[in-house]
Short mmCIF file of C-alpha atoms in Angstrom, two decimals:
data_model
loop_
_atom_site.label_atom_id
_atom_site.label_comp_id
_atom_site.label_asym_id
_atom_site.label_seq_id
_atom_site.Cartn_x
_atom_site.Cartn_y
_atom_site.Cartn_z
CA UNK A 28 0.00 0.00 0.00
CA UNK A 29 1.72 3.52 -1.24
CA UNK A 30 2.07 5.97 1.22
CA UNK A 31 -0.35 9.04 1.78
CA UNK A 32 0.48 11.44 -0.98
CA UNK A 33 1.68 14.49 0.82
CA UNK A 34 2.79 17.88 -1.69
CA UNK A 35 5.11 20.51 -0.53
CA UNK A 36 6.01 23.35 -2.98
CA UNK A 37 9.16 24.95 -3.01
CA UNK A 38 10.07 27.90 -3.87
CA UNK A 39 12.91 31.12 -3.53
CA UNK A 40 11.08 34.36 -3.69
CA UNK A 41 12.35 37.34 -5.49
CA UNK A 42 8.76 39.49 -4.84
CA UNK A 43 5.50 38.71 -5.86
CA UNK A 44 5.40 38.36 -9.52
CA UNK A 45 4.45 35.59 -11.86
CA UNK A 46 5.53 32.17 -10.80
CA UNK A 47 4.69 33.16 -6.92
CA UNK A 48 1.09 34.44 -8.70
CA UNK A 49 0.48 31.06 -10.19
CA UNK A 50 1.75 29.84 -7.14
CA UNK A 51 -0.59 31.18 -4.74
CA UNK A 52 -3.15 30.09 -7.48
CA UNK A 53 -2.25 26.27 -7.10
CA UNK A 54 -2.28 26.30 -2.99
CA UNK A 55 -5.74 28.08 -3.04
CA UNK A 56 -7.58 25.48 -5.49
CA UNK A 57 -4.99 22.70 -4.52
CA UNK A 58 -6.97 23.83 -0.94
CA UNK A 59 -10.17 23.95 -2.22
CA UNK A 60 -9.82 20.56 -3.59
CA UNK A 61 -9.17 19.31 0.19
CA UNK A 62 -5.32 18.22 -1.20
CA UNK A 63 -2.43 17.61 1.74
CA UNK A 64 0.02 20.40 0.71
CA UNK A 65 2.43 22.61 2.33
CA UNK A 66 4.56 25.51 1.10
CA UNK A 67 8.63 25.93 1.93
CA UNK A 68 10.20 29.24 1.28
CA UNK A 69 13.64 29.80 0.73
CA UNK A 70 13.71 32.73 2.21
CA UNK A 71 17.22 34.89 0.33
CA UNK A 72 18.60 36.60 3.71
CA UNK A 73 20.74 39.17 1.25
CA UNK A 74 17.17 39.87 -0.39
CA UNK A 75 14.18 38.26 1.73
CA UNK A 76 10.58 38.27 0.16
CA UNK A 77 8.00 36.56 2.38
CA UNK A 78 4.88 38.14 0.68
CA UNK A 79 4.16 34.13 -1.50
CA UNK A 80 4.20 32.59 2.52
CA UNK A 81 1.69 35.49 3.77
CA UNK A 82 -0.58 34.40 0.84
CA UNK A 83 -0.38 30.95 2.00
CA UNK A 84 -0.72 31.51 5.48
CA UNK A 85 -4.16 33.31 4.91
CA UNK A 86 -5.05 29.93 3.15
CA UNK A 87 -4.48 28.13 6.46
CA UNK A 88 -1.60 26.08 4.19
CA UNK A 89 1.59 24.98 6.60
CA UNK A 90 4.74 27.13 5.56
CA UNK A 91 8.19 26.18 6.77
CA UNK A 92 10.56 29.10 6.08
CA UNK A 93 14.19 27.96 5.23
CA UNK A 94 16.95 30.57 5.67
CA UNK A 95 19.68 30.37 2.99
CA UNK A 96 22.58 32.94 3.15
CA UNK A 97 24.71 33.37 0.44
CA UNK A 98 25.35 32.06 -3.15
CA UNK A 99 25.22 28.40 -2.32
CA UNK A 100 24.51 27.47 1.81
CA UNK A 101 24.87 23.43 2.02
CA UNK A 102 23.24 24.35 5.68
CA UNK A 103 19.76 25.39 3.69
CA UNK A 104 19.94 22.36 1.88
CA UNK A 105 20.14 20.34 5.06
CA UNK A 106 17.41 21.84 6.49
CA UNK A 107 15.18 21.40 3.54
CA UNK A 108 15.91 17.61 3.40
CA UNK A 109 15.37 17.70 7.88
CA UNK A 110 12.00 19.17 7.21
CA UNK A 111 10.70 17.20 4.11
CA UNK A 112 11.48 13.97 6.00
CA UNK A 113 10.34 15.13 8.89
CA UNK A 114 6.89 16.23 7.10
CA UNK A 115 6.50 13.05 5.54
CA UNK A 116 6.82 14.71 1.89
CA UNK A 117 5.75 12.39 -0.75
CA UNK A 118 5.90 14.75 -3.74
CA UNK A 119 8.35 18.01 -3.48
CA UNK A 120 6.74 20.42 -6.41
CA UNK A 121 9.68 23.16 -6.93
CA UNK A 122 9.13 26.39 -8.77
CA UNK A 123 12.27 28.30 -10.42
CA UNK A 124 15.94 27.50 -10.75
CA UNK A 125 16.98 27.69 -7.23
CA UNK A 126 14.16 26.18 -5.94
CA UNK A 127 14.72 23.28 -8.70
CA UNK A 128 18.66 22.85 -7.78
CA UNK A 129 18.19 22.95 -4.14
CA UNK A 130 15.03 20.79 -4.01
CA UNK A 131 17.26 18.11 -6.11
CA UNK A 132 20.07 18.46 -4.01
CA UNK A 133 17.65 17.77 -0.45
CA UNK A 134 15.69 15.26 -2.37
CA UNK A 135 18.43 12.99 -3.98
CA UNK A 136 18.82 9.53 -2.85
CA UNK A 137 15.40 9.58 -0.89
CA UNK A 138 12.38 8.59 -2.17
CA UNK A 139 10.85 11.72 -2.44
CA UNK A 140 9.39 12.48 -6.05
CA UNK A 141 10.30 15.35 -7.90
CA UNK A 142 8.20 18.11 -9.84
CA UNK A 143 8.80 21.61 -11.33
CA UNK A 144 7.52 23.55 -13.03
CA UNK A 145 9.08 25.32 -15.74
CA UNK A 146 7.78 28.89 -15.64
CA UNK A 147 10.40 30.38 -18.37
CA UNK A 148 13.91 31.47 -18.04
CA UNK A 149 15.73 34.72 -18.02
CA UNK A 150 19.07 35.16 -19.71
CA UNK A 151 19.19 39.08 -19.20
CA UNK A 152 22.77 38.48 -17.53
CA UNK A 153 26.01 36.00 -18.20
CA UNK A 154 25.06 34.61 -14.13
CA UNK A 155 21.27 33.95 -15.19
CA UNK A 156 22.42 32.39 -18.35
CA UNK A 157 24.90 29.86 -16.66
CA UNK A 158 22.14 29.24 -14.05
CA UNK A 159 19.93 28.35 -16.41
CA UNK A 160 22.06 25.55 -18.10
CA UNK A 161 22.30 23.99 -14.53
CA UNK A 162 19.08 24.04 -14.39
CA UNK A 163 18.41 22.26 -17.45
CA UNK A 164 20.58 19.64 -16.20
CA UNK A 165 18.94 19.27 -12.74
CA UNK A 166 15.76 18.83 -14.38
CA UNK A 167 16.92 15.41 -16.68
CA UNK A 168 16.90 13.98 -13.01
CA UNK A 169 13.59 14.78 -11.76
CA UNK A 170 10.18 12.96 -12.60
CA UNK A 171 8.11 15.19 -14.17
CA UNK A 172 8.81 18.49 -15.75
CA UNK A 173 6.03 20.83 -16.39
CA UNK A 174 6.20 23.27 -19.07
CA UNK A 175 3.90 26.66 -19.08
CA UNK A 176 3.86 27.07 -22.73
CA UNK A 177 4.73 24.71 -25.96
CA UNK A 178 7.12 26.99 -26.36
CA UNK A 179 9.23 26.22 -23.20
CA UNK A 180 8.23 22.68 -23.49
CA UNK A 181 9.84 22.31 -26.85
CA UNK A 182 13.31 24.12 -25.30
CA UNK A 183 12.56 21.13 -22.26
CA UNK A 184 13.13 18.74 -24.86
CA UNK A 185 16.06 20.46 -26.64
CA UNK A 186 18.31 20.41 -23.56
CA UNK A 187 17.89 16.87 -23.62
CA UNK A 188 14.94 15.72 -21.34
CA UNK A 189 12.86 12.77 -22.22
CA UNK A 190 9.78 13.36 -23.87
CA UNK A 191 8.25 11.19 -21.61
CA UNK A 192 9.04 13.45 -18.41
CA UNK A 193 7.64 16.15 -19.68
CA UNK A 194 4.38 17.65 -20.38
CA UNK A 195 2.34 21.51 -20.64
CA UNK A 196 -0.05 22.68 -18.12
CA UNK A 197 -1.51 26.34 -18.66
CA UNK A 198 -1.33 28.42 -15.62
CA UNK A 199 -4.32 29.20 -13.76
CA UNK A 200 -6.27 32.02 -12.46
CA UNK A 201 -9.21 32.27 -10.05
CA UNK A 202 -12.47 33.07 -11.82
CA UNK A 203 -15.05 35.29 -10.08
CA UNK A 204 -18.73 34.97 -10.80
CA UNK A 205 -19.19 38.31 -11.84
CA UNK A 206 -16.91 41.14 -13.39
CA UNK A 207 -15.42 43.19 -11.08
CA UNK A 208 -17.25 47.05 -10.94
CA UNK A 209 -15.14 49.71 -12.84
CA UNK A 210 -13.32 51.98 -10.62
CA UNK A 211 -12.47 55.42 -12.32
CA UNK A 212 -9.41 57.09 -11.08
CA UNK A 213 -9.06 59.65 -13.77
CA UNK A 214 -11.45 62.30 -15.00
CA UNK A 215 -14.56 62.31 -17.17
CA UNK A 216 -12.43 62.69 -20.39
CA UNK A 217 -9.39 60.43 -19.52
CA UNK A 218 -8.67 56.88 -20.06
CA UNK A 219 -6.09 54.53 -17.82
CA UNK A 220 -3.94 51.73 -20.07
CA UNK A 221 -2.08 49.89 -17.04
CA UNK A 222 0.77 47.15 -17.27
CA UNK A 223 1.32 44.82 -14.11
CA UNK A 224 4.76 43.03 -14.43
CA UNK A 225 8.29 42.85 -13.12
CA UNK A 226 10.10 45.77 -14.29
CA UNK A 227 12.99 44.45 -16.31
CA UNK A 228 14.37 44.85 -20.34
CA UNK A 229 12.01 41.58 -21.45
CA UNK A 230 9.01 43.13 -20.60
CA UNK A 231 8.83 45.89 -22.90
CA UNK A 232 8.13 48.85 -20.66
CA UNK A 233 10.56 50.94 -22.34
CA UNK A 234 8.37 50.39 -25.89
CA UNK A 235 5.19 50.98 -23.82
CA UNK A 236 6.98 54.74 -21.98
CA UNK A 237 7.69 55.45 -25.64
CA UNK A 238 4.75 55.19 -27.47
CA UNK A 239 2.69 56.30 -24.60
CA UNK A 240 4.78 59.85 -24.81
CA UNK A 241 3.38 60.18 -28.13
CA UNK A 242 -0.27 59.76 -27.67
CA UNK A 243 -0.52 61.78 -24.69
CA UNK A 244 -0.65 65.26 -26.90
CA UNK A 245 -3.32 63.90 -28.26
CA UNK A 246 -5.34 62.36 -25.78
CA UNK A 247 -4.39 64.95 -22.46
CA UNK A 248 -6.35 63.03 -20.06
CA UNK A 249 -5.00 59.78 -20.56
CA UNK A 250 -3.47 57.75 -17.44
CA UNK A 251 -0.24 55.42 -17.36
CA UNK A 252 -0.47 52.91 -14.16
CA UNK A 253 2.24 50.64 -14.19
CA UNK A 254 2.19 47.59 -11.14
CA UNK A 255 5.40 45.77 -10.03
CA UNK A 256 8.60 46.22 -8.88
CA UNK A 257 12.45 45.13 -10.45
CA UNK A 258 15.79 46.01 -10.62
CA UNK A 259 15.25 48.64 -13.72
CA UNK A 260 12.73 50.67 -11.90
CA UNK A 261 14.71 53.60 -11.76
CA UNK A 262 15.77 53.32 -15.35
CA UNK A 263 12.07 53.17 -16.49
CA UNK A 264 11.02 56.15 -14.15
CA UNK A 265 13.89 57.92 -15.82
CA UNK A 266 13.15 57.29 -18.96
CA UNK A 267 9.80 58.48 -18.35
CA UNK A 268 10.31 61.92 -16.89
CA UNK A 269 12.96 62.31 -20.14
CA UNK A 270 10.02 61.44 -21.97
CA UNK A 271 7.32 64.11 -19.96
CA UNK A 272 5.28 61.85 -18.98
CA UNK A 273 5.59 62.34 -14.80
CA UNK A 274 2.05 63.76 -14.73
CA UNK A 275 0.28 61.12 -16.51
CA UNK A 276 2.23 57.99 -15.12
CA UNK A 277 2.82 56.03 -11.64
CA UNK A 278 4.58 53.30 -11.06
CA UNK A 279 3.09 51.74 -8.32
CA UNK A 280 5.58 49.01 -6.83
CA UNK A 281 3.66 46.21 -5.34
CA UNK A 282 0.24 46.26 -5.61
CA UNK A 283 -1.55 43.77 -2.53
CA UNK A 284 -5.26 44.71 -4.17
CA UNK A 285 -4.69 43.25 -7.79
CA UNK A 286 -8.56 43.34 -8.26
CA UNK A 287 -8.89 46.61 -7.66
CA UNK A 288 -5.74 47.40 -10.28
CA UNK A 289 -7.58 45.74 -13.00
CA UNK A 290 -10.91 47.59 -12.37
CA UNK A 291 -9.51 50.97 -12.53
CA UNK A 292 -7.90 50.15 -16.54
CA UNK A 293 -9.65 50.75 -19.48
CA UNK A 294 -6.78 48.83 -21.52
CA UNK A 295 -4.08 46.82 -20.42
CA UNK A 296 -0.81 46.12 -22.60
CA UNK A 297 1.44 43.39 -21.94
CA UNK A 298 4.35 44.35 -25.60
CA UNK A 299 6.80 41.64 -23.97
CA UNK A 300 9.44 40.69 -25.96
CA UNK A 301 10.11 36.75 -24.44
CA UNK A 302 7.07 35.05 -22.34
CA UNK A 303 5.63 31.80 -21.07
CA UNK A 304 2.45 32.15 -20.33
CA UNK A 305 1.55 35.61 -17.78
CA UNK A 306 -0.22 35.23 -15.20
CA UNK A 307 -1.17 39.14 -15.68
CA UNK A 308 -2.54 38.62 -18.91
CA UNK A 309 -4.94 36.26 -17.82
CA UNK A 310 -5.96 38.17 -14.94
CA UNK A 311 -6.43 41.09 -16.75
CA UNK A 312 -8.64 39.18 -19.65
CA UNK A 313 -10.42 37.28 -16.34
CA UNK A 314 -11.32 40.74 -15.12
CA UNK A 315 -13.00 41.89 -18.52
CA UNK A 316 -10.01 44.08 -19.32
CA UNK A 317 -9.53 45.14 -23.58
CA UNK A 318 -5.89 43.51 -23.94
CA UNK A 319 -2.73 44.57 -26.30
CA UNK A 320 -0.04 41.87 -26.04
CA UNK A 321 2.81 40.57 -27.92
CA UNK A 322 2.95 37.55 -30.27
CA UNK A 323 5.52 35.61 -27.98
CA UNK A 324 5.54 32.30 -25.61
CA UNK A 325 1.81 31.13 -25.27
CA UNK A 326 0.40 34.33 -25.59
CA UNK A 327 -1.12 33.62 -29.02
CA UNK A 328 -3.23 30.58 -27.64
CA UNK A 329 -4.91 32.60 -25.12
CA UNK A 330 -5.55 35.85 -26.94
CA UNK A 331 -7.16 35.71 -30.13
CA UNK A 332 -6.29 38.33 -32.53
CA UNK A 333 -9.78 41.10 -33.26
CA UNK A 334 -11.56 38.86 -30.83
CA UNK A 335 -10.15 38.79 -27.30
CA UNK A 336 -7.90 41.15 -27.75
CA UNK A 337 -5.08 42.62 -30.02
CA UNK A 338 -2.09 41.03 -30.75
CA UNK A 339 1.58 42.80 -31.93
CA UNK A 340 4.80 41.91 -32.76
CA UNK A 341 7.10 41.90 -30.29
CA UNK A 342 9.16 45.12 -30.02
CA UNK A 343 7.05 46.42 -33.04
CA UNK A 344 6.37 50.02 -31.53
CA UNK A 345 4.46 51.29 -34.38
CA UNK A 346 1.97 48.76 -34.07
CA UNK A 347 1.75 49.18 -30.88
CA UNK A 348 0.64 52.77 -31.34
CA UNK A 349 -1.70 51.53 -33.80
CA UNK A 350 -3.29 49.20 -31.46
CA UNK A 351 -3.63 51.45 -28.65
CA UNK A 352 -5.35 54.30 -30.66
CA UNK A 353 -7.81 51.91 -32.30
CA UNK A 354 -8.57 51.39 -28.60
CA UNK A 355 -8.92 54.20 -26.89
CA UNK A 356 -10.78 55.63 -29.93
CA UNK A 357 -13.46 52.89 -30.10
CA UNK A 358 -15.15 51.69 -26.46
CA UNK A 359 -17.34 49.42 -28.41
CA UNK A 360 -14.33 47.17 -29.34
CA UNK A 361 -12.80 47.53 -25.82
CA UNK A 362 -16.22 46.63 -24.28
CA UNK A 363 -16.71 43.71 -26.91
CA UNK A 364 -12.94 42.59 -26.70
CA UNK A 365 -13.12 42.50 -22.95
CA UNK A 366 -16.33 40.55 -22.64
CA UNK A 367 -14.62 37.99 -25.09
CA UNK A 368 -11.30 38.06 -23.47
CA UNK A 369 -13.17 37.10 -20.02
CA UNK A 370 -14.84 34.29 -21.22
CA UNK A 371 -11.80 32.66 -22.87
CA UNK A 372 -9.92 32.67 -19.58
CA UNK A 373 -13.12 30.96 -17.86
CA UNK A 374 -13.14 28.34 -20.50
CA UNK A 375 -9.41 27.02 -20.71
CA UNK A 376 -7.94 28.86 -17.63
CA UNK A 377 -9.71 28.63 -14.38
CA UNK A 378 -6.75 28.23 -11.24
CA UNK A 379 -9.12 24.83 -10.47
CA UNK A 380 -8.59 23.15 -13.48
CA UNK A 381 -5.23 23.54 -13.44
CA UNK A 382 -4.99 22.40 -9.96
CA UNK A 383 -6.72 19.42 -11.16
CA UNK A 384 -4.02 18.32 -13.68
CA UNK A 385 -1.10 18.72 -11.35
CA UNK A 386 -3.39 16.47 -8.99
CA UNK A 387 -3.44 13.74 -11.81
CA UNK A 388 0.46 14.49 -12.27
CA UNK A 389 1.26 14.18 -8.33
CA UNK A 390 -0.96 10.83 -8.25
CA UNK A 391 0.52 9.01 -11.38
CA UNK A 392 4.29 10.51 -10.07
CA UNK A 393 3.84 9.28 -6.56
CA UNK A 394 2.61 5.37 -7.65
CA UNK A 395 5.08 5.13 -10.46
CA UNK A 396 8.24 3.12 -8.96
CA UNK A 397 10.98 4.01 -11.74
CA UNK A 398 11.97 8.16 -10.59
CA UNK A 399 15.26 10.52 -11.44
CA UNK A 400 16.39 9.35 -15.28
CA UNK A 401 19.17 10.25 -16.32
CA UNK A 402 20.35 11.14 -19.48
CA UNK A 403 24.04 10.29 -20.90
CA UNK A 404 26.25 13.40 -19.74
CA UNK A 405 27.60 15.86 -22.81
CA UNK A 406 30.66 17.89 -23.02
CA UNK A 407 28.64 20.87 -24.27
CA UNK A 408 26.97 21.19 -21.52
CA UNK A 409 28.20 22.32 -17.80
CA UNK A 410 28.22 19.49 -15.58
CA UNK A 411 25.59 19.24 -12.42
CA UNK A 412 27.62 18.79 -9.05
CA UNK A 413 25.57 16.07 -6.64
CA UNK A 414 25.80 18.42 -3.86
CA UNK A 415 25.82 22.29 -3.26
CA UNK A 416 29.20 22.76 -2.88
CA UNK A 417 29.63 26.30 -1.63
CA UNK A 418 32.49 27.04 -4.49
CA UNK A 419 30.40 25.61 -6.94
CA UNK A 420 29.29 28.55 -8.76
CA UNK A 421 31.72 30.90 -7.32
CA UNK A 422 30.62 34.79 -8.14
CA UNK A 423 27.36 33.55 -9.28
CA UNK A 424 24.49 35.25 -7.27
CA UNK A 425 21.43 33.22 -6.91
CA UNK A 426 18.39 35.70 -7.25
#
């Protein structure tokens, strides 16, 4: 007789931004669905964000904070394996690179099953790029590998991992019955176009600051929220005082009332130049919001072009221009597109139908006796040390 199937998730918090957002997602319907599950938090002392454990803790979900100092802290890794034996973990479900390496390192040799989730990668920097080749190779030794988008899942399988490990799962947003109420922050003759994401170069802020300096001569009462936080935040709220926009803009850091964000936009614009699959879009479309997004990762399966919303190519600036005066010109379309763009999201991605294919995943992972394949080692690629030895990846910074 197996064991009772007990899920932790693991992750290392950088904020509260996508993969935490789908995150919180998965405990709450994983919750709903009366699932065994518990949430460990490596908890970066050099940078600590505890906001994805406050989420959980609201859910009445068991968190177990794990310190871990430094670029690689052998003691963190000791403590995670300590606490998922002592928890009785069946299934360890880990969420981002770090999470991934460490939850391989506590996990190895046990018989703990292992999960992640692929949420995408960024290569912005030489250290993110190297950390995402280890990565790649930590994953050919866990169970399952879930991939947010074709796209990533198809790069899964190009590093090497066996088709038969991996597999796509759309990320998931709660659904409420009714539309949330409209809340107007601007005036009478003034529209708000919002964009809720982590402020770095992929994201395609500095296209959005640019063309929105050119329509505000014409439309004066227009309103620029932007939601998030990053490292470039001071570059972006440069670029847009250079640009003259400090009157019509503000950049709003973390935002705790999301629901309330999306109720106070008339448009929201997503021109990223690499994606998986944002959470942001979909909550936007969820909340009956007119979208403008770019024609990367899985962003073309959710949106469909002149029907739920209006689709760009990515770093295309003109178009985006195009795009955004078609909408603030025409409320008929954003009204129509909106309606559209909500009812997509409740058909193919509700946060409790995702929950319930990780479910399937965690049961046919947790009966399945053969675990952690490997695949023949290459010389092209870096090779994956069995334990986190702190030189390892000297001057690498894990985020």
């Amino acid at each position: 007789m197996p064991a009772p199937l007990r899920i932790a998730q693991l992750i290392s918090s950088g904020g509260f931004y996508g993969a935490e957002n789908m995150l919180a997602n998965l405990l709450d319907a994983l919750h709903q669905l009366n699932v065994e599950v518990s949430l460990y938090v490596l908890d970066n002392t050099h940078n600590s964000h505890q906001e994805i454990a406050v989420r959980a803790r609201d859910l009445a979900i068991p968190v177990t904070i794990i310190p871990c100092h430094g670029r690689i802290d052998a003691s963190a890794t000791k403590a995670l394996r300590t606490a998922l034996h002592a928890d009785g973990i069946s299934v360890l479900h880990t969420h981002g690179y770090k999470a991934d390496l460490y939850g391989f390192w506590a996990a190895r040799s046990s018989a703990i099953k292992l999960v992640s989730t692929c949420h995408n990668w960024t290569k912005a920097s030489p250290a993110l790029r190297l950390y995402c080749l280890l990565d790649k190779r930590a994953l050919r030794r866990f169970d399952r590998v879930v991939a947010v988008s074709a796209q990533v899942e198809q790069e899964l399988l190009r590093s090497g991992l066996r088709p038969a490990t991996v597999s796509t799962i759309s990320n998931g947003v709660a659904i409420s019955p009714t539309r949330t109420k409209r809340i107007h922050i601007h005036g009478p003759d003034g529209l708000t176009i919002g964009m809720a994401t982590r402020l770095v170069e992929e994201k395609g802020i500095a296209d959005f600051l640019e063309v929105a300096s050119t329509l505000v001569p014409t439309y004066p009462g227009l309103r620029l929220l932007i939601a998030g936080d990053g490292l470039l935040r001071a570059r972006f709220e440069a670029q847009a005082a250079h640009l003259g926009l400090t009157q019509q803009i503000a950049f709003l850091g973390f935002v705790a009332d999301m629901k309330s964000f999306y109720a106070s936009l008339d448009i929201f614009a997503l021109p990223s130049l690499r994606e998986g699959l944002p959470m942001s879009l979909l909550e936007a479309m969820a909340d009956g919001n007119a979208v403008i997004a770019s024609r990367v990762g899985a962003i073309p399966s959710v949106v469909a072009h002149e029907l739920s919303g209006l689709l760009i190519e990515p770093g295309d600036t003109a178009a985006l221009a195009v795009a955004t005066k078609r909408l603030l010109e025409d409320s008929a379309l954003r009204l129509q597109l909106g309606v559209r763009a909500r009812q997509a999201v409740e058909d193919s991605y509700s946060s409790l139908a995702m929950a319930k294919l990780y479910l399937s995943l965690y049961r046919e992972t947790h009966t399945r006796r053969t675990s952690n394949a490997t695949t023949p080692e290459t010389s092209a690629t870096p090779k994956l040390s069995e334990s986190p030895e702190p030189g390892a990846l000297k001057g690498v910074r894990p985020s």
